Coordinates of C-alpha atoms in Angstrom, one line a residue:
X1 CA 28.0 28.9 -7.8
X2 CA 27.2 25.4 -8.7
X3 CA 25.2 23.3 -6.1
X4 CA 25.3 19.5 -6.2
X5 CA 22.9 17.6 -4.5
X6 CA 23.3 14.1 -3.9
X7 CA 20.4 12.1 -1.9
X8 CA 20.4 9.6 0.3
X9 CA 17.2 7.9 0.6
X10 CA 15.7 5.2 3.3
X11 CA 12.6 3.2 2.2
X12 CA 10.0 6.0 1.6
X13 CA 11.1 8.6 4.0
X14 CA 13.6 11.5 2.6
X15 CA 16.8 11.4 4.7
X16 CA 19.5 14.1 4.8
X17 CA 21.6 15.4 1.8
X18 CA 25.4 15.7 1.5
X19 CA 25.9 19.0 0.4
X20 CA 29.4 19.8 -2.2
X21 CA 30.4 23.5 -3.1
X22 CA 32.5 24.4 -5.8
X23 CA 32.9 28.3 -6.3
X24 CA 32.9 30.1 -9.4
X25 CA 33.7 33.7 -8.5
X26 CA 31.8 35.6 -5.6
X27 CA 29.3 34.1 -4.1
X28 CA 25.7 35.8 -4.6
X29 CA 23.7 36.6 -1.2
X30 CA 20.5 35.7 -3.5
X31 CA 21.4 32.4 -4.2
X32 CA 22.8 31.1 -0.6
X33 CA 19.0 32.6 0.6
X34 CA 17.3 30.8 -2.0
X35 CA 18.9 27.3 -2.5
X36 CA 21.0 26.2 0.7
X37 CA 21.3 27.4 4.4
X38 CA 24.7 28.8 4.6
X39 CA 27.5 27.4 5.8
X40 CA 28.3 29.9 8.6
X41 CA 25.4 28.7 10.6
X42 CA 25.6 24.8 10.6
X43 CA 26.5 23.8 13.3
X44 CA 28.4 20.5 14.8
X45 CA 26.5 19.3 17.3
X46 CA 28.3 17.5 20.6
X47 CA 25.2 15.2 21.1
X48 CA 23.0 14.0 19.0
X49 CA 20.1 16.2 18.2
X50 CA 16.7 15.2 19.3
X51 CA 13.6 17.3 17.5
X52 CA 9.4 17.0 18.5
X53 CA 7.4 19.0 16.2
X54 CA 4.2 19.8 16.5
X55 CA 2.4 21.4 14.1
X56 CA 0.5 22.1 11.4
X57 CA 1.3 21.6 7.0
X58 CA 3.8 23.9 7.7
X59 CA 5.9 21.2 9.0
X60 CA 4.7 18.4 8.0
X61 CA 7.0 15.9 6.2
X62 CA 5.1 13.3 5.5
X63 CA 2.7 12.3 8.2
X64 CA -0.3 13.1 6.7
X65 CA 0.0 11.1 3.6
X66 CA 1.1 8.1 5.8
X67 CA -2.0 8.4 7.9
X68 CA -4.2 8.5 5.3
X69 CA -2.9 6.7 2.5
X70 CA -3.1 10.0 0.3
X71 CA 0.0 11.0 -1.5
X72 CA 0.4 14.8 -2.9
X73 CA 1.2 14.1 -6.4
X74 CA 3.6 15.9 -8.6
X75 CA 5.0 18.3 -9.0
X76 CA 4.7 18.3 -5.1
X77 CA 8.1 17.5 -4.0
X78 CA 9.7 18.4 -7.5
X79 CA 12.9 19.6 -6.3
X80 CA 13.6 16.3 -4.9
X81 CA 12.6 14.2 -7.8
X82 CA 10.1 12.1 -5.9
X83 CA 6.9 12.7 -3.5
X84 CA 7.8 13.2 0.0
X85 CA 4.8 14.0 1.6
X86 CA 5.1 17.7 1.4
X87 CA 3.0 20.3 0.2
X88 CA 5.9 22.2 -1.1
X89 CA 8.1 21.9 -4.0
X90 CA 11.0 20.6 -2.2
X91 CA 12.3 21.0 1.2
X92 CA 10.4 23.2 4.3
X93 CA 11.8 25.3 7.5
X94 CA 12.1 22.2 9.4
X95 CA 14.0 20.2 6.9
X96 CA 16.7 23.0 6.9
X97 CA 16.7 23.5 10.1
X98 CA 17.9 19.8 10.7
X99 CA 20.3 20.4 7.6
X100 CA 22.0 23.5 10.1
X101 CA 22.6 20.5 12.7
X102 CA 23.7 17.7 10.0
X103 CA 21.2 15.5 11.0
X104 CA 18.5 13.3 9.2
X105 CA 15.5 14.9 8.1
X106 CA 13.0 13.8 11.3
X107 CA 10.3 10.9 10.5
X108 CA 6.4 11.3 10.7
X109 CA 5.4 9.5 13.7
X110 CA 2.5 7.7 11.5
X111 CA 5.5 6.4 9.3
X112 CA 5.3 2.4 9.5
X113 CA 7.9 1.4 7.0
X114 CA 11.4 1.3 8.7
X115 CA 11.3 4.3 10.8
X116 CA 14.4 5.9 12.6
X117 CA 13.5 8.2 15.6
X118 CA 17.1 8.5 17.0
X119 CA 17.2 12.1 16.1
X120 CA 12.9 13.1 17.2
X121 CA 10.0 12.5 15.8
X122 CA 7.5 14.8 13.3
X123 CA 3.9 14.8 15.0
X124 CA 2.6 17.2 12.4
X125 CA 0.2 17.2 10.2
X126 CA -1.6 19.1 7.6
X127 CA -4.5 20.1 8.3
X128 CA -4.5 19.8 11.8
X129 CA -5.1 23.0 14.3
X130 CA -5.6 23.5 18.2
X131 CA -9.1 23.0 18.6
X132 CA -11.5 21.1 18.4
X133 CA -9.1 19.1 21.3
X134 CA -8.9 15.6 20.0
X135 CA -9.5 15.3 16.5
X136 CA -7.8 13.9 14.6
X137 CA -5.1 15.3 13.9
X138 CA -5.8 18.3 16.3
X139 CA -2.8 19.3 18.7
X140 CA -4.4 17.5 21.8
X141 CA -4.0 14.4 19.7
X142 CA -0.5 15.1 18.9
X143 CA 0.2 15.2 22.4
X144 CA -0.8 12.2 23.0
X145 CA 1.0 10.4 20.5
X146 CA 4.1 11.8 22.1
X147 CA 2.8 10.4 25.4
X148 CA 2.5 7.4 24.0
X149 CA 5.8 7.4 21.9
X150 CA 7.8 7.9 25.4
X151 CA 6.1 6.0 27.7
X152 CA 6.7 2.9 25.3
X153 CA 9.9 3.3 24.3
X154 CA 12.1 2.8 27.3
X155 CA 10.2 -0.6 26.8
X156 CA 11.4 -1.4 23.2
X157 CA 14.8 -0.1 24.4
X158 CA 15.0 -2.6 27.2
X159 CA 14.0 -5.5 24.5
X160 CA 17.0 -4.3 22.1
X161 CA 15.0 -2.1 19.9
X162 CA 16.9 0.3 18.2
X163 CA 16.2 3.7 16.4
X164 CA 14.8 4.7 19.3
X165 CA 14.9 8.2 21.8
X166 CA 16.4 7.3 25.5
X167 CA 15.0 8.8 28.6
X168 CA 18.1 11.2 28.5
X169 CA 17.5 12.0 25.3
X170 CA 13.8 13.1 26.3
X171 CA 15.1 15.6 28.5
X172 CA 17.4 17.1 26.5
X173 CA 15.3 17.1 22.9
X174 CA 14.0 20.7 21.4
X175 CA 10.4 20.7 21.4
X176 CA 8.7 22.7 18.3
X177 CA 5.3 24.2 18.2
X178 CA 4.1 25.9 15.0
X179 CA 0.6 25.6 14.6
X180 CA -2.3 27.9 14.7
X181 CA -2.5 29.1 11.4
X182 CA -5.7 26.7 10.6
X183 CA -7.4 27.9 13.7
X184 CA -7.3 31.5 12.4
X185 CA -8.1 30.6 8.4
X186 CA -10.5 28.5 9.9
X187 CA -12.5 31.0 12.3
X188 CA -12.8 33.6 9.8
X189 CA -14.5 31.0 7.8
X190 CA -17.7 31.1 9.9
X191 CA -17.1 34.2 12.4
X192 CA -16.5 37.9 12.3
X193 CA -13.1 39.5 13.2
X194 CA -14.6 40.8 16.6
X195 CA -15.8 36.9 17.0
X196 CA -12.2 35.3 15.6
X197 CA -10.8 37.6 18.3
X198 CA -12.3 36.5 20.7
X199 CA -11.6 33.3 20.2
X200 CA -8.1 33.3 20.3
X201 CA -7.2 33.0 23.8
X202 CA -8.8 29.5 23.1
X203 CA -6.4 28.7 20.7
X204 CA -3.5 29.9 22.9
X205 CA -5.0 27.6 26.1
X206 CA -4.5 24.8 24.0
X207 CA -0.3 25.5 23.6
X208 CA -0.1 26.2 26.8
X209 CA -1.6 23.3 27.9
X210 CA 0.6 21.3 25.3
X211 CA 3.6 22.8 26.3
X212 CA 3.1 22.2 30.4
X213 CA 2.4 18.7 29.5
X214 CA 5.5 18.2 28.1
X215 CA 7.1 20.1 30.6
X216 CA 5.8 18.0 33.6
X217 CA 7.3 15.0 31.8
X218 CA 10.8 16.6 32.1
X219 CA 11.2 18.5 28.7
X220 CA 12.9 22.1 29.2
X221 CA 13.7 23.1 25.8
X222 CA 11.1 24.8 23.7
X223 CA 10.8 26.5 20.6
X224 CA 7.7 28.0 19.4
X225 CA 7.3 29.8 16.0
X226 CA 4.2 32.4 16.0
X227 CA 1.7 32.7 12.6
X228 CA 2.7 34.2 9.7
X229 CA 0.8 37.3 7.5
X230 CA -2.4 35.3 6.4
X231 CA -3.6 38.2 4.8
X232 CA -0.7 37.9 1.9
X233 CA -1.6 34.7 1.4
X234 CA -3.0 34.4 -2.7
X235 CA -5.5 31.9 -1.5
X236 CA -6.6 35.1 1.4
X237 CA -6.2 37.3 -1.5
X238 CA -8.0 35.7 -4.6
X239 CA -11.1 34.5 -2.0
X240 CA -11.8 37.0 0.2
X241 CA -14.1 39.9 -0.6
X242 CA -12.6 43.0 -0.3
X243 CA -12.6 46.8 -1.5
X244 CA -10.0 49.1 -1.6
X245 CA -9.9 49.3 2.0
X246 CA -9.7 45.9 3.3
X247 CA -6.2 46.2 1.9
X248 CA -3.0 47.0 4.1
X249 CA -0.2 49.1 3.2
X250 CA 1.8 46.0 1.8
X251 CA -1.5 44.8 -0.7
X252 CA -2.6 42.3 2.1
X253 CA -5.6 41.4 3.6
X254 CA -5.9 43.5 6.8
X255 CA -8.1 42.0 8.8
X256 CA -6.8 38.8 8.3
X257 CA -3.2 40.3 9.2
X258 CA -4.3 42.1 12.2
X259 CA -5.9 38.7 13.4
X260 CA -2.6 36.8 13.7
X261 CA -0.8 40.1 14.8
X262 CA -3.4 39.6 17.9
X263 CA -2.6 35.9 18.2
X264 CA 1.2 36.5 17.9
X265 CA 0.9 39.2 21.1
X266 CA -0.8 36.8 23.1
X267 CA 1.2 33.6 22.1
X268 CA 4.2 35.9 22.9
X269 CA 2.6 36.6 25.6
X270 CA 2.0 33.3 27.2
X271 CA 5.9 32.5 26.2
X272 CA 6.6 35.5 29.0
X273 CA 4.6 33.5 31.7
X274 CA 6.0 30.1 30.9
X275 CA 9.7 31.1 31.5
X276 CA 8.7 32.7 35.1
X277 CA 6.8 29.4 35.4
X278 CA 8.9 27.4 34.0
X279 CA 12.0 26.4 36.6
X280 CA 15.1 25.5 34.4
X281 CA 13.2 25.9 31.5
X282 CA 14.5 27.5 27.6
X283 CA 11.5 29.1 25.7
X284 CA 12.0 30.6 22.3
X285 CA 9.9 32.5 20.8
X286 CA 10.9 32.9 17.2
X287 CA 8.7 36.0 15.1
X288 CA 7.7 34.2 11.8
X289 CA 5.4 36.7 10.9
X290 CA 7.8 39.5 10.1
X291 CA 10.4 36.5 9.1
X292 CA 8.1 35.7 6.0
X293 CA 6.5 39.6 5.7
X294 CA 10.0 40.8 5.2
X295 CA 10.3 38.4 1.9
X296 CA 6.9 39.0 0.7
X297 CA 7.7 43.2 1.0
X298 CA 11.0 42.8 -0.1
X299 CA 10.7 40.1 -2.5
X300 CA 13.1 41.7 -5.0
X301 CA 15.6 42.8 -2.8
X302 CA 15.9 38.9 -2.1
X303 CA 15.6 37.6 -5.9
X304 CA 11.8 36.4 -6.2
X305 CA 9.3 38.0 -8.4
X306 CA 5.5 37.9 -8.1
X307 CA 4.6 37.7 -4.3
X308 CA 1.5 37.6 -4.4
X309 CA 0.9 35.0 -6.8
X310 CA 1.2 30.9 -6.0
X311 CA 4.0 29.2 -8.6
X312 CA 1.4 26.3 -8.7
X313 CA -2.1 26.8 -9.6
X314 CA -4.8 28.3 -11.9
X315 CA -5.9 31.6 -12.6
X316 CA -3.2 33.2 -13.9
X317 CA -2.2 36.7 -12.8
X318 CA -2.4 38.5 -10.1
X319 CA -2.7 35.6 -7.8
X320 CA -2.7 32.2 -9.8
X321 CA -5.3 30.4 -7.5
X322 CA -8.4 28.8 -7.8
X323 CA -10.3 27.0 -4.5
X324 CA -11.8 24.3 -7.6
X325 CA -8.5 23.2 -9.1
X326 CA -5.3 22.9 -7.0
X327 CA -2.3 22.2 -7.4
X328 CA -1.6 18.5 -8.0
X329 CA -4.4 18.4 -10.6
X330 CA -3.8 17.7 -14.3
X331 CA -5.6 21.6 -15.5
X332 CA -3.2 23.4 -12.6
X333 CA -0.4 25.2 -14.3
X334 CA 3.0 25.4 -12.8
X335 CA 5.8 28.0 -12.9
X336 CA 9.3 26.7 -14.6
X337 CA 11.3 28.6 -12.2
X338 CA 10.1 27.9 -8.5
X339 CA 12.9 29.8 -7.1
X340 CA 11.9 33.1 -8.1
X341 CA 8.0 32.4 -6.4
X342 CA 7.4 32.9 -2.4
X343 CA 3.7 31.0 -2.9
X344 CA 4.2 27.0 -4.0
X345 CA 0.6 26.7 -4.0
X346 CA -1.1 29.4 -3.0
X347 CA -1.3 28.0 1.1
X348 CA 2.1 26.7 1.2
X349 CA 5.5 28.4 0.6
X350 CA 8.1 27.2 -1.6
X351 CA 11.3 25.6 -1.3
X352 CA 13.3 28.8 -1.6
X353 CA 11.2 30.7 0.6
X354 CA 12.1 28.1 3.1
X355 CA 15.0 28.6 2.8
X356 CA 15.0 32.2 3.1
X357 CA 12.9 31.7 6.3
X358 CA 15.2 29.3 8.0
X359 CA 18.2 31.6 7.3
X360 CA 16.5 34.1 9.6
X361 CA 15.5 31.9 12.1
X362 CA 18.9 30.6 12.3
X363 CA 20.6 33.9 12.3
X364 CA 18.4 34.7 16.2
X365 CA 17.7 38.1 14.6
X366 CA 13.4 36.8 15.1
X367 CA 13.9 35.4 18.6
X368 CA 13.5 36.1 22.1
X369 CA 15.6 35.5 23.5
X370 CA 18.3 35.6 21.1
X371 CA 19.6 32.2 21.4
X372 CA 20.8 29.8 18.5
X373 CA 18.6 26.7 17.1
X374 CA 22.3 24.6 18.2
X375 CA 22.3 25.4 22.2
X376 CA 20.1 22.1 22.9
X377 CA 22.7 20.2 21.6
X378 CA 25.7 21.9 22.3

């Protein structure tokens, strides 16, 4: 199979590829998992598609380095010969997500430099986590950048501004949540597990009140992705101290594991309340954790090779990771083949992976309830 990928870009934002097929022989489950979401699920929206995200690095396409003026070098964004703000080598879940809908790739909200916001906005940012509540770039602060985004542009609208997201539009978007993976990495940094536990209902208050507040300003579709196996992590795996039985049954770190287990039961949870809560309200809850555990256990099943061990880093084997020298630095070493690697970095997963990822997402298979990423704009 031969994949041709032409870009189309707009200023310093990456917009949408046209994608072009042409078969040679039977096509190999591997490679439409690894390079493309497949054509059986895009979808032809009857509306435009509206996204929010909210999140963390995991999703964030560029508003980070806008914000701050700090641009992740090569080879971040590698696969699409130019740096995009990522910390991946190419595309992440939410940039094939919006490929499933054929729409543009959504825009950092901190973008400044011809933005387009007709199809959402991109709120996250790397880094950022629940609490502390408003710091920047926490999740409270998110929110009110959203606040702020809506309650100013029926204005611009009304002056003949374009690229912009009506009060309909508001209404009927798909609001993403995805964060809570720094609060956890974060906790364990300074507390025990019993303490990190306990914590987490925190963390949880914090979605919840996010969700409510968009909610009460008439949004009823929501998507929210839980936290994925920290423990399998190579930057858990390489740091940590461990013996023999700090590891799980898959070669993770357990306690880290069982930590966002507890945070994905109570996130699930809180999604139960919200839809008895919620009148007229779509919540999905989509399992990431077993989405991204199933490639990590089953990485040859799926094509990929080494796990455990980041394509971009130092070290070597088992886990190619170093806190000292990441990625983006001149002594880092990266893999030729980043399509045969879960890890990008050692944090961050790689272009393939995402696209492994947003396969299963897309396939409901991970969600409660089962619906399909289209049904917001169908």
């Amino acid at each position: 199979m031969i994949l041709i990928i032409k870009y189309k870009r707009t200023n310093m934002a990456v917009r949408k590829r046209d994608f072009q097929f042409s078969s040679l022989g039977k096509l190999v489950m591997i490679l439409c998992l690894s390079l493309s979401v497949p054509s059986s699920v895009h979808s032809k929206c009857l509306k435009n598609p509206v996204i929010f995200v909210f999140g963390d690095s995991n999703s964030d396409t560029g508003g980070f380095s806008f914000g701050l003026g700090f641009i992740f070098g090569p080879p971040h964004g590698r696969n699409l010969n130019q740096p995009s703000g990522r910390l991946c080598d190419g595309r992440l879940i939410i940039d094939f997500l919006c490929d499933s809908l054929n729409t543009n790739y959504l825009t950092p909200y901190l973008e400044s430099l011809g933005p387009n916001f007709s199809n959402g906005v991109n709120f996250a940012i790397c880094g950022a986590a629940t609490l502390p509540r408003y710091t920047p770039f926490q999740l409270g602060v998110q929110m009110l950048q959203f606040s702020r985004f809506r309650s100013l542009s029926s204005q611009l609208i009304s002056k003949g501004y374009k690229n912009l997201v009506s009060e309909e539009d508001f209404k009927n978007a798909l609001y993403i949540f995805d964060i809570g993976q720094n609060d956890l990495v974060g906790a364990f940094g300074y507390l025990s597990y019993q303490q990190v536990l306990e914590k987490i209902p925190s963390f949880i208050a914090e979605i919840r009140f996010a969700i409510w507040s968009i909610y009460q300003q008439g949004g009823k579709n929501f998507w929210v992705h839980n936290t994925g196996p920290l423990g399998c992590l190579p930057q858990s795996l390489a740091t940590t101290a461990k013996n023999a039985s700090a590891f799980d049954e898959y070669g993770c770190i357990q306690s880290l594991n069982n930590a966002a287990n507890a945070f994905d039961i109570q996130l699930s949870a809180l999604c139960e309340i919200l839809r008895s809560e919620m009148k007229n309200a779509t919540i999905v809850y989509v399992d990431i954790y077993n989405i991204k555990l199933d490639l990590i256990v089953n990485s040859a099943k799926y094509g990929f090779e080494n796990p455990f061990m980041a394509c971009c880093g130092y070290g070597g084997m088992p886990y190619n990771f170093n806190p000292n020298i990441r990625c983006s630095q001149t002594s880092a070493n990266v893999c030729n083949q980043g399509s045969q690697y879960v890890s990008w970095d050692g944090v961050h997963y790689t272009e393939a992976a995402n696209s492994n990822f947003a396969w299963k997402i897309l396939s409901t298979n991970y969600s409660t309830p089962r619906i399909k990423f289209d049904f917001f704009c169908n």
